[in-house]
Tab-separated table of C-alpha atoms and ligand atoms in Angstrom:
chain	number	residue	atom	x	y	z
A	1	MET	CA	10.480	-15.693	14.313
A	2	ALA	CA	9.682	-18.543	11.227
A	3	LEU	CA	8.894	-17.985	7.906
A	4	ARG	CA	4.831	-16.969	7.674
A	5	HIS	CA	2.739	-16.462	5.692
A	6	PHE	CA	-0.721	-14.358	5.482
A	7	LEU	CA	-3.047	-16.534	3.368
A	8	THR	CA	-6.541	-15.764	6.053
A	9	LEU	CA	-6.833	-13.726	9.100
A	10	LYS	CA	-6.817	-17.560	11.024
A	11	ASP	CA	-2.968	-17.406	10.505
A	12	LEU	CA	-3.047	-14.680	13.941
A	13	SER	CA	-3.957	-15.798	16.390
A	14	LYS	CA	-6.052	-13.394	18.409
A	15	ASP	CA	-3.329	-11.026	20.400
A	16	GLU	CA	-1.819	-10.787	17.298
A	17	LEU	CA	-4.055	-9.075	15.037
A	18	LEU	CA	-5.369	-6.563	17.891
A	19	GLN	CA	-1.401	-6.046	18.092
A	20	ILE	CA	-1.538	-5.192	14.160
A	21	ILE	CA	-4.938	-2.815	14.596
A	22	GLU	CA	-3.115	-1.036	17.448
A	23	ARG	CA	-0.209	-0.919	15.143
A	24	GLY	CA	-2.033	0.543	12.706
A	25	ILE	CA	-3.703	3.147	14.300
A	26	THR	CA	-0.088	4.215	15.174
A	27	LEU	CA	1.292	4.001	12.049
A	28	LYS	CA	-1.657	6.288	11.420
A	29	ARG	CA	-1.097	9.417	13.688
A	30	GLU	CA	2.526	9.031	12.402
A	31	GLN	CA	2.986	9.456	9.196
A	32	ARG	CA	0.122	12.689	9.700
A	33	LYS	CA	2.489	14.140	11.502
A	34	GLY	CA	4.902	13.637	9.079
A	35	ASN	CA	7.663	11.253	10.364
A	36	ILE	CA	9.750	9.491	8.679
A	37	TYR	CA	10.231	6.090	9.416
A	38	GLU	CA	11.742	3.319	6.661
A	39	PRO	CA	11.689	-0.532	8.631
A	40	LEU	CA	12.282	-1.267	4.790
A	41	LYS	CA	14.854	0.956	3.500
A	42	ASN	CA	15.807	-1.536	0.902
A	43	ARG	CA	13.497	-4.550	0.411
A	44	VAL	CA	11.016	-4.939	-1.962
A	45	LEU	CA	7.617	-6.398	-2.334
A	46	ALA	CA	6.272	-8.079	-5.120
A	47	LEU	CA	2.344	-7.248	-6.269
A	48	ILE	CA	1.146	-10.158	-8.716
A	49	PHE	CA	-2.346	-9.639	-9.667
A	50	GLU	CA	-4.164	-11.339	-11.456
A	51	LYS	CA	-7.639	-9.839	-10.840
A	52	SER	CA	-8.541	-5.190	-11.509
A	53	SER	CA	-8.048	-3.881	-7.986
A	54	THR	CA	-7.602	0.188	-7.221
A	55	ARG	CA	-6.920	0.273	-3.301
A	56	THR	CA	-5.280	-2.411	-2.174
A	57	ARG	CA	-2.182	-2.067	-5.337
A	58	VAL	CA	-1.896	1.298	-3.967
A	59	SER	CA	-2.461	0.784	-0.288
A	60	PHE	CA	0.674	-1.269	-0.589
A	61	GLU	CA	3.051	0.450	-3.419
A	62	SER	CA	2.137	3.664	-1.533
A	63	GLY	CA	3.225	1.786	2.660
A	64	MET	CA	6.022	0.419	0.497
A	65	ALA	CA	7.226	3.970	-0.645
A	66	GLN	CA	6.766	5.535	2.379
A	67	PHE	CA	8.595	2.570	4.147
A	68	GLY	CA	11.764	3.272	1.983
A	69	GLY	CA	11.398	0.166	0.049
A	70	SER	CA	9.835	-0.516	-3.810
A	71	SER	CA	7.040	-2.071	-5.287
A	72	LEU	CA	7.061	-4.316	-8.729
A	73	PHE	CA	3.389	-4.940	-9.935
A	74	LEU	CA	3.277	-7.507	-11.742
A	75	SER	CA	-0.240	-8.689	-14.111
A	76	PRO	CA	-0.199	-11.837	-15.412
A	77	ARG	CA	-0.415	-10.260	-19.064
A	78	ASP	CA	3.232	-9.236	-19.069
A	79	THR	CA	5.012	-12.673	-16.819
A	80	GLN	CA	5.249	-16.060	-17.900
A	81	LEU	CA	2.533	-16.504	-15.637
A	82	GLY	CA	0.167	-15.660	-17.964
A	83	ARG	CA	1.874	-18.046	-20.186
A	84	GLY	CA	1.296	-20.967	-18.041
A	85	GLU	CA	4.503	-21.507	-16.712
A	86	PRO	CA	3.943	-23.235	-13.185
A	87	ILE	CA	3.276	-21.062	-9.868
A	88	GLU	CA	4.792	-23.364	-7.726
A	89	ASP	CA	8.234	-22.452	-9.983
A	90	SER	CA	6.973	-18.923	-10.709
A	91	ALA	CA	7.147	-18.998	-5.855
A	92	ARG	CA	10.245	-20.735	-6.040
A	93	VAL	CA	11.956	-17.686	-8.397
A	94	LEU	CA	10.743	-14.785	-7.737
A	95	SER	CA	10.742	-15.286	-3.408
A	96	ARG	CA	14.757	-15.605	-4.642
A	97	MET	CA	14.332	-11.832	-5.697
A	98	VAL	CA	12.027	-10.364	-3.286
A	99	ASP	CA	11.428	-9.786	0.141
A	100	ALA	CA	7.761	-11.348	0.254
A	101	ILE	CA	4.731	-11.428	-2.650
A	102	THR	CA	1.880	-10.623	-2.613
A	103	ILE	CA	-1.136	-12.328	-4.687
A	104	ARG	CA	-4.249	-11.373	-5.547
A	105	THR	CA	-6.275	-13.983	-7.921
A	106	PHE	CA	-8.948	-16.432	-8.197
A	107	GLU	CA	-9.084	-19.961	-6.403
A	108	HIS	CA	-7.708	-19.807	-2.851
A	109	LYS	CA	-6.037	-23.590	-3.576
A	110	LYS	CA	-3.767	-21.663	-5.508
A	111	LEU	CA	-2.556	-19.068	-3.244
A	112	GLU	CA	-1.722	-21.825	-0.909
A	113	THR	CA	0.472	-23.750	-3.769
A	114	PHE	CA	2.378	-20.453	-4.574
A	115	ALA	CA	2.945	-20.282	-0.184
A	116	ALA	CA	3.734	-23.429	-0.053
A	117	HIS	CA	7.014	-22.858	-2.644
A	118	SER	CA	8.225	-19.686	-1.220
A	119	SER	CA	10.810	-18.531	0.874
A	120	VAL	CA	9.673	-15.183	1.382
A	121	PRO	CA	5.986	-14.129	3.164
A	122	VAL	CA	3.121	-14.049	0.726
A	123	ILE	CA	0.285	-12.346	1.912
A	124	ASN	CA	-3.620	-12.107	-0.014
A	125	ALA	CA	-4.766	-9.535	-2.095
A	126	LEU	CA	-7.721	-11.543	-2.257
A	127	THR	CA	-9.202	-13.984	-3.811
A	128	ASP	CA	-12.166	-15.810	-4.702
A	129	ASP	CA	-13.073	-16.849	-0.774
A	130	PHE	CA	-11.741	-14.585	1.325
A	131	HIS	CA	-10.028	-10.486	1.437
A	132	PRO	CA	-8.340	-10.792	5.075
A	133	CYS	CA	-6.757	-7.517	4.093
A	134	GLN	CA	-9.548	-5.624	4.244
A	135	LEU	CA	-10.907	-7.162	7.371
A	136	LEU	CA	-7.577	-5.469	9.047
A	137	ALA	CA	-8.987	-2.063	7.486
A	138	ASP	CA	-12.306	-2.932	8.527
A	139	MET	CA	-11.012	-3.936	12.389
A	140	GLN	CA	-8.970	-0.721	13.062
A	141	THR	CA	-11.688	1.281	11.500
A	142	TYR	CA	-14.176	0.084	13.271
A	143	HIS	CA	-11.171	0.631	16.535
A	144	GLU	CA	-11.247	3.645	15.902
A	145	HIS	CA	-14.707	5.178	16.003
A	146	ARG	CA	-16.611	3.119	18.465
A	147	GLY	CA	-13.170	0.805	20.614
A	148	SER	CA	-13.740	-2.947	20.924
A	149	ILE	CA	-15.906	-5.029	18.841
A	150	GLU	CA	-16.096	-7.533	20.681
A	151	GLY	CA	-19.306	-8.775	21.959
A	152	LYS	CA	-21.049	-5.996	19.113
A	153	LYS	CA	-23.608	-7.256	17.237
A	154	VAL	CA	-21.992	-6.753	13.415
A	155	VAL	CA	-24.587	-7.704	10.274
A	156	TRP	CA	-23.560	-8.601	6.500
A	157	VAL	CA	-26.182	-7.625	3.933
A	158	GLY	CA	-26.078	-9.454	0.912
A	159	ASP	CA	-23.307	-11.524	-0.957
A	160	GLY	CA	-21.879	-14.470	1.374
A	161	ASN	CA	-18.783	-13.879	-0.499
A	162	ASN	CA	-14.688	-13.805	0.031
A	163	MET	CA	-14.973	-10.606	2.488
A	164	CYS	CA	-18.231	-12.587	4.147
A	165	ASN	CA	-15.513	-15.029	5.291
A	166	SER	CA	-13.499	-13.122	5.973
A	167	PHE	CA	-16.016	-11.469	8.015
A	168	ILE	CA	-16.606	-15.193	9.762
A	169	ASN	CA	-13.400	-15.406	10.302
A	170	ALA	CA	-12.788	-12.016	12.041
A	171	ALA	CA	-16.297	-12.766	14.183
A	172	SER	CA	-14.223	-16.040	15.493
A	173	LEU	CA	-10.899	-13.699	16.345
A	174	LEU	CA	-12.556	-10.784	18.140
A	175	ASN	CA	-15.558	-12.185	19.562
A	176	PHE	CA	-18.164	-10.435	18.173
A	177	GLU	CA	-21.417	-11.765	16.810
A	178	LEU	CA	-22.426	-11.808	13.033
A	179	VAL	CA	-25.604	-12.078	11.332
A	180	VAL	CA	-25.713	-12.640	7.929
A	181	THR	CA	-28.315	-12.627	5.987
A	182	CYS	CA	-28.940	-13.417	2.442
A	183	PRO	CA	-31.097	-14.802	-0.095
A	184	ASP	CA	-31.087	-18.782	0.118
A	185	GLY	CA	-28.103	-19.838	-2.420
A	186	TYR	CA	-25.990	-17.757	-1.912
A	187	ASP	CA	-24.708	-18.245	2.161
A	188	PRO	CA	-20.961	-17.679	2.641
A	189	ASN	CA	-18.429	-20.874	3.180
A	190	SER	CA	-21.078	-24.056	4.467
A	191	SER	CA	-17.740	-25.585	6.819
A	192	LEU	CA	-16.337	-22.476	8.195
A	193	LEU	CA	-20.500	-21.476	9.036
A	194	GLN	CA	-20.884	-25.053	10.891
A	195	GLN	CA	-17.320	-24.701	12.670
A	196	HIS	CA	-18.048	-20.490	13.804
A	197	SER	CA	-22.075	-21.499	14.634
A	198	ASP	CA	-21.349	-20.641	18.079
A	199	ARG	CA	-20.722	-16.731	16.688
A	200	VAL	CA	-22.543	-17.048	13.320
A	201	HIS	CA	-25.774	-17.302	11.867
A	202	ILE	CA	-28.082	-16.584	9.185
A	203	GLU	CA	-31.483	-14.821	9.448
A	204	ARG	CA	-33.163	-14.362	6.233
A	205	GLU	CA	-35.375	-11.176	6.824
A	206	PRO	CA	-32.349	-8.088	6.605
A	207	GLU	CA	-34.973	-6.035	8.637
A	208	LYS	CA	-34.824	-8.760	11.566
A	209	ALA	CA	-31.186	-9.432	11.234
A	210	VAL	CA	-29.907	-5.109	10.812
A	211	THR	CA	-32.336	-4.794	13.772
A	212	GLY	CA	-30.225	-3.765	17.402
A	213	ALA	CA	-26.559	-3.938	14.809
A	214	ASP	CA	-23.713	-2.580	16.184
A	215	LEU	CA	-21.729	-2.288	12.283
A	216	VAL	CA	-23.870	-3.473	8.974
A	217	VAL	CA	-21.583	-3.926	6.145
A	218	THR	CA	-22.015	-5.275	2.981
A	219	ASP	CA	-20.288	-5.593	-0.133
A	220	VAL	CA	-20.990	-6.151	-4.329
A	221	TRP	CA	-23.676	-8.467	-5.420
A	222	ALA	CA	-21.982	-9.741	-8.221
A	223	SER	CA	-17.485	-10.194	-7.833
A	224	MET	CA	-14.975	-10.055	-9.596
A	225	GLY	CA	-15.246	-14.024	-11.391
A	226	GLN	CA	-18.908	-13.586	-11.617
A	227	GLU	CA	-19.904	-11.245	-14.610
A	228	GLU	CA	-21.774	-13.598	-16.281
A	229	GLU	CA	-24.060	-13.834	-13.122
A	230	GLN	CA	-24.629	-10.272	-12.825
A	231	GLN	CA	-28.286	-10.608	-13.799
A	232	ALA	CA	-29.722	-13.351	-12.166
A	233	ARG	CA	-28.328	-11.400	-9.120
A	234	LEU	CA	-30.074	-8.401	-9.254
A	235	ARG	CA	-32.885	-10.304	-9.199
A	236	ALA	CA	-31.897	-12.459	-6.609
A	237	PHE	CA	-30.870	-9.823	-3.848
A	238	THR	CA	-33.291	-7.372	-4.064
A	239	ASN	CA	-34.258	-7.254	-0.920
A	240	TYR	CA	-30.915	-7.154	1.025
A	241	GLN	CA	-30.354	-2.971	-0.553
A	242	VAL	CA	-28.249	-0.576	2.315
A	243	SER	CA	-30.452	1.996	2.422
A	244	PRO	CA	-31.438	4.858	5.793
A	245	GLN	CA	-34.205	3.050	6.228
A	246	LEU	CA	-32.640	0.045	6.751
A	247	MET	CA	-29.598	1.397	9.088
A	248	SER	CA	-32.989	3.443	11.001
A	249	LEU	CA	-33.010	-0.541	12.893
A	250	ALA	CA	-30.266	-0.945	13.822
A	251	ASN	CA	-27.980	1.057	16.641
A	252	ASN	CA	-28.977	5.153	16.861
A	253	ASP	CA	-24.431	4.613	16.722
A	254	ALA	CA	-23.957	1.231	14.352
A	255	LEU	CA	-21.718	1.909	11.750
A	256	PHE	CA	-21.552	1.049	7.967
A	257	MET	CA	-18.729	-0.097	6.290
A	258	HIS	CA	-18.564	-1.035	2.417
A	259	CYS	CA	-15.113	-2.465	0.702
A	260	LEU	CA	-15.746	-0.867	-2.172
A	261	PRO	CA	-15.855	-0.263	-4.710
A	262	ALA	CA	-19.378	0.552	-5.179
A	263	HIS	CA	-22.785	-0.085	-6.757
A	264	ARG	CA	-24.892	2.647	-6.342
A	265	GLY	CA	-28.416	1.445	-6.879
A	266	GLU	CA	-27.963	-1.764	-6.053
A	267	GLU	CA	-26.781	-3.002	-2.481
A	268	ILE	CA	-26.476	0.209	-1.218
A	269	SER	CA	-29.298	3.051	-2.321
A	270	GLU	CA	-27.927	5.980	-3.939
A	271	ASP	CA	-27.256	8.236	-0.538
A	272	MET	CA	-26.190	5.601	2.075
A	273	LEU	CA	-21.997	6.250	1.169
A	274	ASP	CA	-22.545	9.414	2.510
A	275	HIS	CA	-24.968	8.942	5.761
A	276	SER	CA	-23.919	9.160	8.738
A	277	SER	CA	-23.291	6.252	9.997
A	278	SER	CA	-20.962	5.935	6.724
A	279	VAL	CA	-17.038	5.481	7.866
A	280	VAL	CA	-15.940	4.189	4.335
A	281	TRP	CA	-13.399	6.740	3.293
A	282	ASP	CA	-11.131	5.933	6.486
A	283	GLU	CA	-11.579	1.951	5.824
A	284	ALA	CA	-10.606	2.566	2.392
A	285	GLU	CA	-7.566	4.552	3.904
A	286	ASN	CA	-6.534	2.055	6.728
A	287	ARG	CA	-6.102	0.215	4.783
A	288	LEU	CA	-2.879	1.655	3.852
A	289	HIS	CA	-1.940	1.753	7.409
A	290	ALA	CA	-3.345	-1.360	9.254
A	291	GLN	CA	-1.459	-3.550	6.014
A	292	LYS	CA	1.850	-1.280	6.786
A	293	ALA	CA	1.110	-2.837	10.007
A	294	LEU	CA	0.869	-6.065	8.396
A	295	LEU	CA	3.934	-6.209	6.285
A	296	GLU	CA	6.566	-4.573	9.637
A	297	PHE	CA	5.263	-7.713	11.486
A	298	LEU	CA	6.290	-10.332	8.393
A	299	LEU	CA	8.898	-8.866	7.398
A	300	CYS	CA	10.502	-7.190	10.713
A	301	ASN	CA	9.615	-10.187	13.227
A	302	ALA	CA	12.132	-11.967	11.180
B	401	LIG	N1	-11.981	-3.200	-1.790
B	401	LIG	C1	-10.865	-3.399	-2.054
B	401	LIG	O1	-10.103	-4.157	-2.590
B	401	LIG	O2	-11.016	-2.673	-3.203
B	401	LIG	P1	-9.580	-2.942	-4.462
B	401	LIG	O3	-10.629	-4.203	-5.508
B	401	LIG	O4	-10.134	-1.364	-5.882
B	401	LIG	O5	-7.820	-3.125	-4.143
B	402	LIG	N1	-16.488	-9.096	-3.369
B	402	LIG	C1	-15.201	-8.552	-4.148
B	402	LIG	C2	-14.744	-7.497	-3.391
B	402	LIG	C3	-14.080	-6.536	-4.516
B	402	LIG	C4	-12.975	-5.593	-3.165
B	402	LIG	C5	-14.920	-9.320	-5.217
B	402	LIG	O1	-14.252	-10.329	-5.158
B	402	LIG	O2	-15.045	-8.788	-6.410
């Protein structure tokens, strides 16, 4: 297979995405049985993180260890990246030493530039615009609990952020309806919305949006890098909290997801993570299994 990157979900075809979801489910079962499987023995994954992370870092590091390989955590504080070495040069050098590179950064363009100069697969571990690894886990979680998501109604409540943009890509690949309910001024990427207007639409009223939903998803109101907007955002999003009351308008078997970390009392009520519809802990665990399936896909088919 030619060199493949994973910068957005759109780097996969529908069939490849479904294959990774199924493989994640299988790898999870094998892991639980205690079966050792080490397809990445002696392979190295570099992890460049310019923003904080718990789940993404730990799932990639654990996944590489379970696969018999190893990982290197590289913070800009300790590398020449933080002292201004051009990313083009960093990409050329690192990719001569490791087998794959994950990057969490701010501008999506920076990730694209890095990938353009890398000779090994580059994986988006979150940018300001997209968080595709989280969607692998979210789609695996839906499939595990409810089967195919095709034709279902998914409602995104809150900020039209990186997660929301990735849900738009998922809706287009997996053929589900996505309703985004957010205050005016906080819409997702407008060209993505336009491009996928057959699958996605905006509904400003959260109660109307959630009615009849099969899956309700939210995320923080202020993402990493938007800390100074926190107060203004708290005011703008007041009516967009997901609570058991809002959830009661969804279908009886609807699921609730949140990529975490969550701010109880803001985008979710205090009790929402423990609600009977909530699958957030499975969703978090599935980061591990889904990304192992991704690593296998990118590195073992080469
Ligand atoms: N959901 C997610 O990406 O979590 P982290 O920021 O902890 O990696
Ligand atoms: N939208 C959030 C997701 C965190 C996993 C952020 O970018 O901070």
